[in-house]
Short mmCIF file of C-alpha atoms in Angstrom, two decimals:
data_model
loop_
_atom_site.label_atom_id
_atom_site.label_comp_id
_atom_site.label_asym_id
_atom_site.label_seq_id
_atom_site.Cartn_x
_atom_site.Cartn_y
_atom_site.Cartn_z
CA UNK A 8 53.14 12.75 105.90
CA UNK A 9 53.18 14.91 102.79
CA UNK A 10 53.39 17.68 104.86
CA UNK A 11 56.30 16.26 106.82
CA UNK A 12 58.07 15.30 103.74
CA UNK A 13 57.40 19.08 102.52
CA UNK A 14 58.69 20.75 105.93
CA UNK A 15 61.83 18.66 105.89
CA UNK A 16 63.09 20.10 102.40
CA UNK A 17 62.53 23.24 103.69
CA UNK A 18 64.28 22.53 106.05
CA UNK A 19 67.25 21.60 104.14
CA UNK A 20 66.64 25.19 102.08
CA UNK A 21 67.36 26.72 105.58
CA UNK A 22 63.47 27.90 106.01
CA UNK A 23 63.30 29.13 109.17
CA UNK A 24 59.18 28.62 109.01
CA UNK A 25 59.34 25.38 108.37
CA UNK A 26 62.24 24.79 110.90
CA UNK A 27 59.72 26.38 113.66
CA UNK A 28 57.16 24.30 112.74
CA UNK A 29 59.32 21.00 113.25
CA UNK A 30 60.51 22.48 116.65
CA UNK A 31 56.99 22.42 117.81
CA UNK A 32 56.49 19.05 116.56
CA UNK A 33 59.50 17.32 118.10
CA UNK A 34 60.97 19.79 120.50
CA UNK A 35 58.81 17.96 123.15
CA UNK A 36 59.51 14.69 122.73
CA UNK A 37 63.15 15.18 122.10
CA UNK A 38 63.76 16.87 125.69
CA UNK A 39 61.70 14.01 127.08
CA UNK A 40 63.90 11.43 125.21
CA UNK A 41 67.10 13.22 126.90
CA UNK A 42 65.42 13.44 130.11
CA UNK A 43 65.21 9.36 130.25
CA UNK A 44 68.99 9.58 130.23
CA UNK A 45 69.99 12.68 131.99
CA UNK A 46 67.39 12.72 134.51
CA UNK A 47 67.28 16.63 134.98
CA UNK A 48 64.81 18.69 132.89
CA UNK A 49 66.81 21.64 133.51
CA UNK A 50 69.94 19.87 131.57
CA UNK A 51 67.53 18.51 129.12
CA UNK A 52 66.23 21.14 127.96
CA UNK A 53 69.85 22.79 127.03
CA UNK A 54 70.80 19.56 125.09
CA UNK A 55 67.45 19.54 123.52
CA UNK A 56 68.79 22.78 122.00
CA UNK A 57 72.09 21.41 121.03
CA UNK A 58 70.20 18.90 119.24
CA UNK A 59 67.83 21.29 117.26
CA UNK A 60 70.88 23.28 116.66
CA UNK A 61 72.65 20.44 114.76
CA UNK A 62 68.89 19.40 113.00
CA UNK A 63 69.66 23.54 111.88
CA UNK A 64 73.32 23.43 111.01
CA UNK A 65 73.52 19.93 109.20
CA UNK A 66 69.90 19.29 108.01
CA UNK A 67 71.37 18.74 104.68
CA UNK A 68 72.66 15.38 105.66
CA UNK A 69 69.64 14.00 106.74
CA UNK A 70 68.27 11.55 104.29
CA UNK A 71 64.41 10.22 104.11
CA UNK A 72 66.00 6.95 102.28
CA UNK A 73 67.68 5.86 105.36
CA UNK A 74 65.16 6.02 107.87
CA UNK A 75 62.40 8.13 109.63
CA UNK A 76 63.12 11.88 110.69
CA UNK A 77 62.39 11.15 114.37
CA UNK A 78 64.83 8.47 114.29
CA UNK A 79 67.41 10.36 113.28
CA UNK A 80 66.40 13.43 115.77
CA UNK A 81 66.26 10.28 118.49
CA UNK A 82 69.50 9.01 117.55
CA UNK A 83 71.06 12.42 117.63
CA UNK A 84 69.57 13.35 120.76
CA UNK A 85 70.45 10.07 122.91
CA UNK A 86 74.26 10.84 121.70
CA UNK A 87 74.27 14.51 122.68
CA UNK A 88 72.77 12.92 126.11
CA UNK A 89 74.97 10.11 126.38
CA UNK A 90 77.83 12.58 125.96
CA UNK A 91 76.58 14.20 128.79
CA UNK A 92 76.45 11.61 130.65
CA UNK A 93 79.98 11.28 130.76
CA UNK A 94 81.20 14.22 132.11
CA UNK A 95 82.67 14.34 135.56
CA UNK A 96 80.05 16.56 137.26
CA UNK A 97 77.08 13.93 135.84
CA UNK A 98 79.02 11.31 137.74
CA UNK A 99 79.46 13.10 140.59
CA UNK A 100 75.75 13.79 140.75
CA UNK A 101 74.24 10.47 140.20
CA UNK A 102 76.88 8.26 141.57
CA UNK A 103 73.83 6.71 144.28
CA UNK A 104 71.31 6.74 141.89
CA UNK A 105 69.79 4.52 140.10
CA UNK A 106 69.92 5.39 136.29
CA UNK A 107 66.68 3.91 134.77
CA UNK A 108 64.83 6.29 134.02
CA UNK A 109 61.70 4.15 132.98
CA UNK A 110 61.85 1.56 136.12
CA UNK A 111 62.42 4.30 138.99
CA UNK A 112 58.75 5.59 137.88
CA UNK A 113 57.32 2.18 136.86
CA UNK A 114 58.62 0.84 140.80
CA UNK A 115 57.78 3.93 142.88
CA UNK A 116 55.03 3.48 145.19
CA UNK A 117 51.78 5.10 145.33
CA UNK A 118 52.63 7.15 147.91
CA UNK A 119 56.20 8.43 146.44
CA UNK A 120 54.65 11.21 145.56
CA UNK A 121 56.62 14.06 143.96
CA UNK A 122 57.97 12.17 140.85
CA UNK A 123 54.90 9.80 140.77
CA UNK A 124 52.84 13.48 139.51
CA UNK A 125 55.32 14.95 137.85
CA UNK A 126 54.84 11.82 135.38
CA UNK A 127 51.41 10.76 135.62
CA UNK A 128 51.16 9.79 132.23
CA UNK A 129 54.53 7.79 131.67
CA UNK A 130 53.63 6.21 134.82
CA UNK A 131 50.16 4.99 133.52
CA UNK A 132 51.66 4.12 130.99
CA UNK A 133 54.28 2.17 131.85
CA UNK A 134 52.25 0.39 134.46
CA UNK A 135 50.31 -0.96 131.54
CA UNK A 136 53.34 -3.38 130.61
CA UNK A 137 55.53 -6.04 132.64
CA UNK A 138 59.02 -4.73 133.89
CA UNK A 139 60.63 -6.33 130.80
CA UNK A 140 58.93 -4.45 128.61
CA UNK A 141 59.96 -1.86 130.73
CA UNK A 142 62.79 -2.52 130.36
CA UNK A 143 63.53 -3.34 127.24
CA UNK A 144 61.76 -0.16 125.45
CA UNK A 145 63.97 1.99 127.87
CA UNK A 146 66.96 -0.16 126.32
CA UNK A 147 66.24 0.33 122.77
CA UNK A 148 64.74 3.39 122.19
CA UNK A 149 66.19 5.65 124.67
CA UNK A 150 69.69 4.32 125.95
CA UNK A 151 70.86 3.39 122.48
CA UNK A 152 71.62 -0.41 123.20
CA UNK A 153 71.98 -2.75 120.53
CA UNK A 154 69.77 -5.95 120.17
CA UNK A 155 73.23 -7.82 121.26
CA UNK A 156 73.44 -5.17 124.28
CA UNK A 157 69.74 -5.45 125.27
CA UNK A 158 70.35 -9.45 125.22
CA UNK A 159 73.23 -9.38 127.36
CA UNK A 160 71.91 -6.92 130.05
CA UNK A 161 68.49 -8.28 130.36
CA UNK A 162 69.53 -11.84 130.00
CA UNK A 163 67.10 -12.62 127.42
CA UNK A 164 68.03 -14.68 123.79
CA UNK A 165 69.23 -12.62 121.30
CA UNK A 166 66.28 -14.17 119.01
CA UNK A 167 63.38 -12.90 121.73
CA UNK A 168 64.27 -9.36 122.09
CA UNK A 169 62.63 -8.45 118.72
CA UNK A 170 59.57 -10.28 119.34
CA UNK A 171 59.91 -9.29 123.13
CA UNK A 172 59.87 -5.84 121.85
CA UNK A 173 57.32 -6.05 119.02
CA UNK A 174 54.81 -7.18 122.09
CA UNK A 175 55.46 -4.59 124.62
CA UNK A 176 54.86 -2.18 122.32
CA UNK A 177 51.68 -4.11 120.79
CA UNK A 178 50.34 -3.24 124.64
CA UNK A 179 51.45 -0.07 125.16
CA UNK A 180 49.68 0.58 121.58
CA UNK A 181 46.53 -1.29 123.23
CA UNK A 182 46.54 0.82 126.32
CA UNK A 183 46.88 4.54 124.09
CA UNK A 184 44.14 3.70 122.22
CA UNK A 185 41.80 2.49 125.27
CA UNK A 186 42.57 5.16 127.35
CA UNK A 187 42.00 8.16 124.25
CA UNK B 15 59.01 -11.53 102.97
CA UNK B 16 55.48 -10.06 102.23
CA UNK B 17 54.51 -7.16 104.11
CA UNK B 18 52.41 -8.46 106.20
CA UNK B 19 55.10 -10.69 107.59
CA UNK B 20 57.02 -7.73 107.63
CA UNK B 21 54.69 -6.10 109.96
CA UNK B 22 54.68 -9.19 112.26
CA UNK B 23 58.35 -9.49 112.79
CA UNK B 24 59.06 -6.79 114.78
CA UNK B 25 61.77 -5.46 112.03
CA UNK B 26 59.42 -1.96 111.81
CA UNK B 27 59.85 -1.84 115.36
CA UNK B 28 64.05 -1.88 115.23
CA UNK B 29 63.30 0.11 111.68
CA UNK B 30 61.75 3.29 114.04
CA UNK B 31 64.83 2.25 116.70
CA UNK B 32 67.27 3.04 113.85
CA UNK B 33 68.31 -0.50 114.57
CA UNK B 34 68.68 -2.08 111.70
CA UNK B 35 71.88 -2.24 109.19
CA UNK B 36 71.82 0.20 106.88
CA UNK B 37 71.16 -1.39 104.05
CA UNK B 38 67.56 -2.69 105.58
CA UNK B 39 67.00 0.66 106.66
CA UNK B 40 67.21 1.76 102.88
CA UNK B 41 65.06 -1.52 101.93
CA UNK B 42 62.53 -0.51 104.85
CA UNK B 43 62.17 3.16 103.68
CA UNK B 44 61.48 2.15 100.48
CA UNK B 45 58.95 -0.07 101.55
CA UNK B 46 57.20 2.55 103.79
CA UNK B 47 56.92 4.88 100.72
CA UNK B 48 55.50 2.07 98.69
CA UNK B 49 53.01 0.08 100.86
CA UNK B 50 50.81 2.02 102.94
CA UNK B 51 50.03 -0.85 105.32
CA UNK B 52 53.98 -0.51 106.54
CA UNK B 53 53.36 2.84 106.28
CA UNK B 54 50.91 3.77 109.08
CA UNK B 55 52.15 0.56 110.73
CA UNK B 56 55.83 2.39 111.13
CA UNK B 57 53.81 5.71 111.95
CA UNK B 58 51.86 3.98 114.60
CA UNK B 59 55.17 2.54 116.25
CA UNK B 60 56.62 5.93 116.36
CA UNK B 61 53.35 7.59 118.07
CA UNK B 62 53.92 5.34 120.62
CA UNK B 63 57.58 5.98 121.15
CA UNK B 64 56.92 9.30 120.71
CA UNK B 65 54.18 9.35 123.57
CA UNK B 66 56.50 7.93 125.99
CA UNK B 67 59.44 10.42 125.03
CA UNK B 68 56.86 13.28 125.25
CA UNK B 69 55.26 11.87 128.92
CA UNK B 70 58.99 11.87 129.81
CA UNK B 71 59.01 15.63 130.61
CA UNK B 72 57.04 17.39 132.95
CA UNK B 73 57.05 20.52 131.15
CA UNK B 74 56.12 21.80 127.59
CA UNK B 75 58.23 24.89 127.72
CA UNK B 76 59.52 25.00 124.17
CA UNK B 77 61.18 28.62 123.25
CA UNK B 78 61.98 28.83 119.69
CA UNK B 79 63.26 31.97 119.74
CA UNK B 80 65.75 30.81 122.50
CA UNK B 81 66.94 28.57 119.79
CA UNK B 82 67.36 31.08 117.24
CA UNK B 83 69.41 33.12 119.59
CA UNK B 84 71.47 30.15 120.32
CA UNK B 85 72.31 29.17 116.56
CA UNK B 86 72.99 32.84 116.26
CA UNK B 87 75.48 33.24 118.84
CA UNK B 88 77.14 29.50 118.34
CA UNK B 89 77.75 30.18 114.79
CA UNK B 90 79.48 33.48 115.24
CA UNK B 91 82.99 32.73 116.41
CA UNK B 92 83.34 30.85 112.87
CA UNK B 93 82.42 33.76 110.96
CA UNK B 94 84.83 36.98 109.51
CA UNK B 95 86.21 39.18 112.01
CA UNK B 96 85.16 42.49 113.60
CA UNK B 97 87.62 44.85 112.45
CA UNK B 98 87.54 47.97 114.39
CA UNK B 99 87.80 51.19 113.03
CA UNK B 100 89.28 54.38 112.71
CA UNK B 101 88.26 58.08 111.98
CA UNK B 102 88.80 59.26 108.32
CA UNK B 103 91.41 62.05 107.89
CA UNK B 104 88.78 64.39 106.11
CA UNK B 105 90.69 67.49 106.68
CA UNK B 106 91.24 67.77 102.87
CA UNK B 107 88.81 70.11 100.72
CA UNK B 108 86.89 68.20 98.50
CA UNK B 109 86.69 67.84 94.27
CA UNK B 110 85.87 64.29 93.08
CA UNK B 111 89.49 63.36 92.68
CA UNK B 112 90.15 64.20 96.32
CA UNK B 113 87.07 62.55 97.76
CA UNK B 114 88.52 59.48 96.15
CA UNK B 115 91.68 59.25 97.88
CA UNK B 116 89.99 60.07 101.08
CA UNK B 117 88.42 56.91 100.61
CA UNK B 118 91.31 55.32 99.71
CA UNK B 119 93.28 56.78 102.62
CA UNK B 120 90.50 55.74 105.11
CA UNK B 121 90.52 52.19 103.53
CA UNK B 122 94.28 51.55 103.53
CA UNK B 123 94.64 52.87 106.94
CA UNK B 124 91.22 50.64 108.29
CA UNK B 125 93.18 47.45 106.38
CA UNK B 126 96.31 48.17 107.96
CA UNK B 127 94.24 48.62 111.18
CA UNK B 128 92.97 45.22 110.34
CA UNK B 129 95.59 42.89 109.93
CA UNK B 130 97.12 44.37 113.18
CA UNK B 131 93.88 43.66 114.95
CA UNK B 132 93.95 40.02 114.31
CA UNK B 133 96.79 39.42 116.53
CA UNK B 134 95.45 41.55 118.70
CA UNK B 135 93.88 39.83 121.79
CA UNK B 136 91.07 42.10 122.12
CA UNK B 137 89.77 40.11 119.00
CA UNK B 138 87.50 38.01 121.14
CA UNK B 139 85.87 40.82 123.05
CA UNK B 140 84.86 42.28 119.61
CA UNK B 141 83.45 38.49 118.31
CA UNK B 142 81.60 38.70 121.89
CA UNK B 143 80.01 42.21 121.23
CA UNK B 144 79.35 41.04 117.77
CA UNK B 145 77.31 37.93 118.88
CA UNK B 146 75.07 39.72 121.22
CA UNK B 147 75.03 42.60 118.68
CA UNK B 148 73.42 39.86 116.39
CA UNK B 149 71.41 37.98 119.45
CA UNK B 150 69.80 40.87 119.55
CA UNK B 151 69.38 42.13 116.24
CA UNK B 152 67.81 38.15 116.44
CA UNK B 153 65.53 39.48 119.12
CA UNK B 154 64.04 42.97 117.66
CA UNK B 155 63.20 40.98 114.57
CA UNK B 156 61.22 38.82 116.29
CA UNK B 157 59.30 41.44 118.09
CA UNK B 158 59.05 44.17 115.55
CA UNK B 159 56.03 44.36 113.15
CA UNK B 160 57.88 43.37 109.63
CA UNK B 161 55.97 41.42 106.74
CA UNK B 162 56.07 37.85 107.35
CA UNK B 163 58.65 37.60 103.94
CA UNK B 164 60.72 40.40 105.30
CA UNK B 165 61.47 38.83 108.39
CA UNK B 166 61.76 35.23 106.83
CA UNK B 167 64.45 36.85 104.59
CA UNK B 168 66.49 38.84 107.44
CA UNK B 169 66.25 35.56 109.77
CA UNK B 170 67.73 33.45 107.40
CA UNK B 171 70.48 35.99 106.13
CA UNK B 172 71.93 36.84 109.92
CA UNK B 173 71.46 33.07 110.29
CA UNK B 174 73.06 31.94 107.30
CA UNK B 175 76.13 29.84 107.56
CA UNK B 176 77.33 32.35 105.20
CA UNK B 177 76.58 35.89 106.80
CA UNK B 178 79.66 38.03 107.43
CA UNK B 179 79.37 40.50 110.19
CA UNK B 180 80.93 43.87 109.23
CA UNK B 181 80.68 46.60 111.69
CA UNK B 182 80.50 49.99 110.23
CA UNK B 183 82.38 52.63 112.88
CA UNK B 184 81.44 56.26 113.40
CA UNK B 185 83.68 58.73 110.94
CA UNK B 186 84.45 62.76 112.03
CA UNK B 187 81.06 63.75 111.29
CA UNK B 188 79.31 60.79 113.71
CA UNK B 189 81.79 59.36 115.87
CA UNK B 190 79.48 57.84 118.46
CA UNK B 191 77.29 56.29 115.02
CA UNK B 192 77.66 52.65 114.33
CA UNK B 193 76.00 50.46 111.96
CA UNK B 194 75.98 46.54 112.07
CA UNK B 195 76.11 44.84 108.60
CA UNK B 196 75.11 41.10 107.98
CA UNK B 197 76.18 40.21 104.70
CA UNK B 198 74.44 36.89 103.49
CA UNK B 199 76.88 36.06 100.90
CA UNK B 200 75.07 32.85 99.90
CA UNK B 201 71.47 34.72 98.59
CA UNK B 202 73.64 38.12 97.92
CA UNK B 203 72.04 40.49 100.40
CA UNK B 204 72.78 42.25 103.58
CA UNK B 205 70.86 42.84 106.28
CA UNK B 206 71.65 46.45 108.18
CA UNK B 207 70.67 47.59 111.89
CA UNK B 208 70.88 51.26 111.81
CA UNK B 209 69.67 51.55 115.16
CA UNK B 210 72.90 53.89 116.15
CA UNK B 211 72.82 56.08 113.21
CA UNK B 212 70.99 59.38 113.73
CA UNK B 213 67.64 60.44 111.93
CA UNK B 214 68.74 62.02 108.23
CA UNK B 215 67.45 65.60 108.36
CA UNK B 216 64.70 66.26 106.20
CA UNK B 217 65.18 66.48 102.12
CA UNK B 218 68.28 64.37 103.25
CA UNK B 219 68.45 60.48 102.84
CA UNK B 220 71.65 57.33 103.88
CA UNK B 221 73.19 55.46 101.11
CA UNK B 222 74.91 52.11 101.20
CA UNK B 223 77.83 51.70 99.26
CA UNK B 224 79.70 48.88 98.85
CA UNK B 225 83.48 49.18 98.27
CA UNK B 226 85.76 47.78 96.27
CA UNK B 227 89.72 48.34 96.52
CA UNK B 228 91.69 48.15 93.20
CA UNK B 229 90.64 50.22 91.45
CA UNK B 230 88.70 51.81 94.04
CA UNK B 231 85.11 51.52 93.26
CA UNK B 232 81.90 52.62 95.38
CA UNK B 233 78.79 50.64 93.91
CA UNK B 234 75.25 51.99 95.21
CA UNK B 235 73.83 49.26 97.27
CA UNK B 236 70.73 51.47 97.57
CA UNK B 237 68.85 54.08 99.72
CA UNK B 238 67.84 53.16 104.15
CA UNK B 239 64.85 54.68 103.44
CA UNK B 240 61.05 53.48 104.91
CA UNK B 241 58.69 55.80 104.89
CA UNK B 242 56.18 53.23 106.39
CA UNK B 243 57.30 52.53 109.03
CA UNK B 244 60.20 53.51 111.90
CA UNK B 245 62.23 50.33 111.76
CA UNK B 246 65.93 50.30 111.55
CA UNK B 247 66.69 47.17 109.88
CA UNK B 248 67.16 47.21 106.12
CA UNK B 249 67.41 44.14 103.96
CA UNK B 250 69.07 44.89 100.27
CA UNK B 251 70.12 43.58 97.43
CA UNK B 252 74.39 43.41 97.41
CA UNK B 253 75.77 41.28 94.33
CA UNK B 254 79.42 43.09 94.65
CA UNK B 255 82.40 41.32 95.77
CA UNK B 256 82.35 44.11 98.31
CA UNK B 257 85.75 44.80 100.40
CA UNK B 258 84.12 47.59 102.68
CA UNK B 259 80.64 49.18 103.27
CA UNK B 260 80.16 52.62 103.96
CA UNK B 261 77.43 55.21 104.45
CA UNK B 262 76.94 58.58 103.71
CA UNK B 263 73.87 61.26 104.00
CA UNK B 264 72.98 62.00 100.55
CA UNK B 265 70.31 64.71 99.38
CA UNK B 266 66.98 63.16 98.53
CA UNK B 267 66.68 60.60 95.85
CA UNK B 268 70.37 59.42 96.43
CA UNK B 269 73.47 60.32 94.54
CA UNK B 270 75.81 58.69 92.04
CA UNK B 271 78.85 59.07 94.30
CA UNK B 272 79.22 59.44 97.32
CA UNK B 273 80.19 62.46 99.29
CA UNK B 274 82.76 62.11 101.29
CA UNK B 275 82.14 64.99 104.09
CA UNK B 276 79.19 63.11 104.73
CA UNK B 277 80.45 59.87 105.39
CA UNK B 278 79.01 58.35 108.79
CA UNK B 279 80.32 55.55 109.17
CA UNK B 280 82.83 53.04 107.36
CA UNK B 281 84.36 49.55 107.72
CA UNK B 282 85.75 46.70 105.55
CA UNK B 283 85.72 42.98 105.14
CA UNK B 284 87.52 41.38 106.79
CA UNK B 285 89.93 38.60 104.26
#
């Protein structure tokens, strides 16, 4: 963590090493984190961009006393997404679809084939948890809803949703470590 | 509430969520850096979030120098404008005195060129040859064999929220020379692609100047030589409050002032 800690101020001193070496430790997971909202890799991968481009431009602001540096990376991500998401054309193009991201692959059948491979491994491991917990993670950490949102729209007590969430990802933690 | 508890309330969980209000977010981080049970507890939870944002792609085609280009040519539009340039009147014989005023004739003239230019619609076609001039000064650095320091340095100066790009225009001698300069006024140095400036004849060597109006004053900013190698880039030192660049072919070992029927190519800051 040292190391992280290290890179970050670098970072902030406008090190273009240490700004590389972040890229390849987030880059990845940040497109797939936009992906869950604008379900196109091709459009995620552009914001993903826009996102390291602000990490570049206003690194300075980022403080370690306020919360992790993937957290803040997440947080700017899902807004560059959701802002996306907004846009007439997005709309347009997903007015018949479905927009979880996270239940589309944990429901398809076997035999749905094409998006079932492309995401083998969110599948596996999303089929390791109830749809809830499906659910909920999808809420939280990728769509930006509040506990208060995440209440209301799964119709669970406001009280539950942090244990509900503490336990779905106590299993998904389970599964990670059986299946490595 | 002890840490343990901590860890079994599902608060670390919102904590990696960016859930929490900010004041238990500050309370939280100060816990992580203090208790290193909370610590890899928090670092587990985001592994796993991580996973599923990383199994959330089906492809791990990461370009980095992509990016660069893209904070390169984002950035630009904010930056000082290309002023373009026009040919010195060098007609006059030179003495010292005389070479002075033909800098200060070329000067006045490229300022008054200047302000005209920036109501001049053609501005954004300039900014747009300016970015890709940049993109892919961006690009050659990346390929080109320079010291790992070297091209740390250039990256961040063209990169710099505080470059300036100056473009240096062909004078009588080299009209189809041009010379690209990113001044980095934050760390006080300017990168130069001399890619369009031709070889200097043997025994013969470029000089940077920098330029300042009132009282006219070139400064040596230093000699584009590299003996090792054939690059074009050049990274110097540039401390002056400089209001133009210019370059001139100089004999060997540089000169104290610079000649003026040698001047290849010239251009100024814009305000």
């Amino acid at each position: 963590m040292a190391h992280l800690e290290q890179l970050i101020v670098q970072l902030q001193q406008k090190d273009v090493n240490a700004f590389e070496k972040l890229h390849q430790m987030y880059a990845e997971n940040i497109r797939g984190a936009i992906n869950v909202i604008v379900q196109n890799e091709e459009v995620a991968k552009e914001i993903c961009q826009d996102v390291f481009l602000i990490v570049w431009q206003k690194a300075e602001t980022y403080n370690a006393s306020k919360g992790r540096f993937f957290t803040w990376l997440l947080n700017i991500a899902r807004n560059k997404a959701i802002d996306f998401t907004r846009s007439r054309n997005y709309k347009e193009q997903k007015k018949n679809q479905s927009l979880d991201f996270f239940v589309n692959i944990y429901e398809e059948s076997e035999d749905q084939n094409a998006k079932e491979q492309k995401y083998r491994g969110l599948k596996q491991m999303l089929q390791s948890l109830k749809k809830k917990c499906v659910e909920l993670l999808e809420a939280l950490y990728f769509k930006g809803y509040t506990q208060v949102d995440a209440s209301e729209m799964l119709s669970i007590p406001l009280g539950t949703v942090k244990s509900r969430n503490r336990n779905c990802l106590k299993e998904l933690r389970k599964h990670m470590n059986h299946g490595e | 509430m002890a840490n343990k508890d901590l860890i079994e309330s599902g608060e670390l969980e919102f904590y990696v969520a960016g859930l929490l209000s900010e004041d238990r977010m500050l309370e939280i981080s100060k816990l992580v850096g203090q208790d290193e049970n909370v610590r890899k507890e928090v670092e587990q939870i985001e592994a796993v979030v991580m996973r599923l944002a990383k199994e959330s792609n089906s492809t791990d085609d990461e370009d980095f120098v992509d990016l660069l280009k893209k904070i390169v040519t984002d950035r630009v539009p904010k930056e000082g404008k290309v002023i373009p340039l026009k040919q010195e009147d060098t007609s006059k014989k030179t003495i010292d005195f005389k070479a002075l005023s033909g800098w200060a004739a070329a000067i006045l003239l490229l300022i008054f060129v200047g302000l005209q230019f920036q109501n001049n619609q053609t501005l954004q076609s300039d900014l747009t040859a300016s970015m890709e001039a940049k993109a892919e000064l961006e690009s050659r650095l990346e390929t080109q064999n320079f010291s790992l320091t070297l091209k740390e340095n250039m990256i961040a100066s063209i990169t710099s929220e505080n470059t300036k790009v100056i473009q240096l225009a062909g004078q009588k001698i080299s009209p189809t020379s041009n010379v690209k300069v990113f001044w980095d006024t934050e760390n006080n140095r300017v990168v130069l692609d001399t890619k369009n400036l031709p070889k200097a004849p043997e025994g013969m060597v470029y000089q940077l100047w920098s330029l300042k109006m009132t009282p006219l004053t070139p400064t040596s900013l230093g000699l584009l030589e590299d003996k090792e190698s054939q690059q074009n880039l050049f990274l110097l030192d540039n401390k002056n409050l400089s209001e133009g660049f210019g370059i001139t072919l100089e004999p060997a070992g540089g000169s104290k002032t610079p000649t003026l029927e040698k001047l290849y190519v010239l251009g100024v800051v814009a305000s």
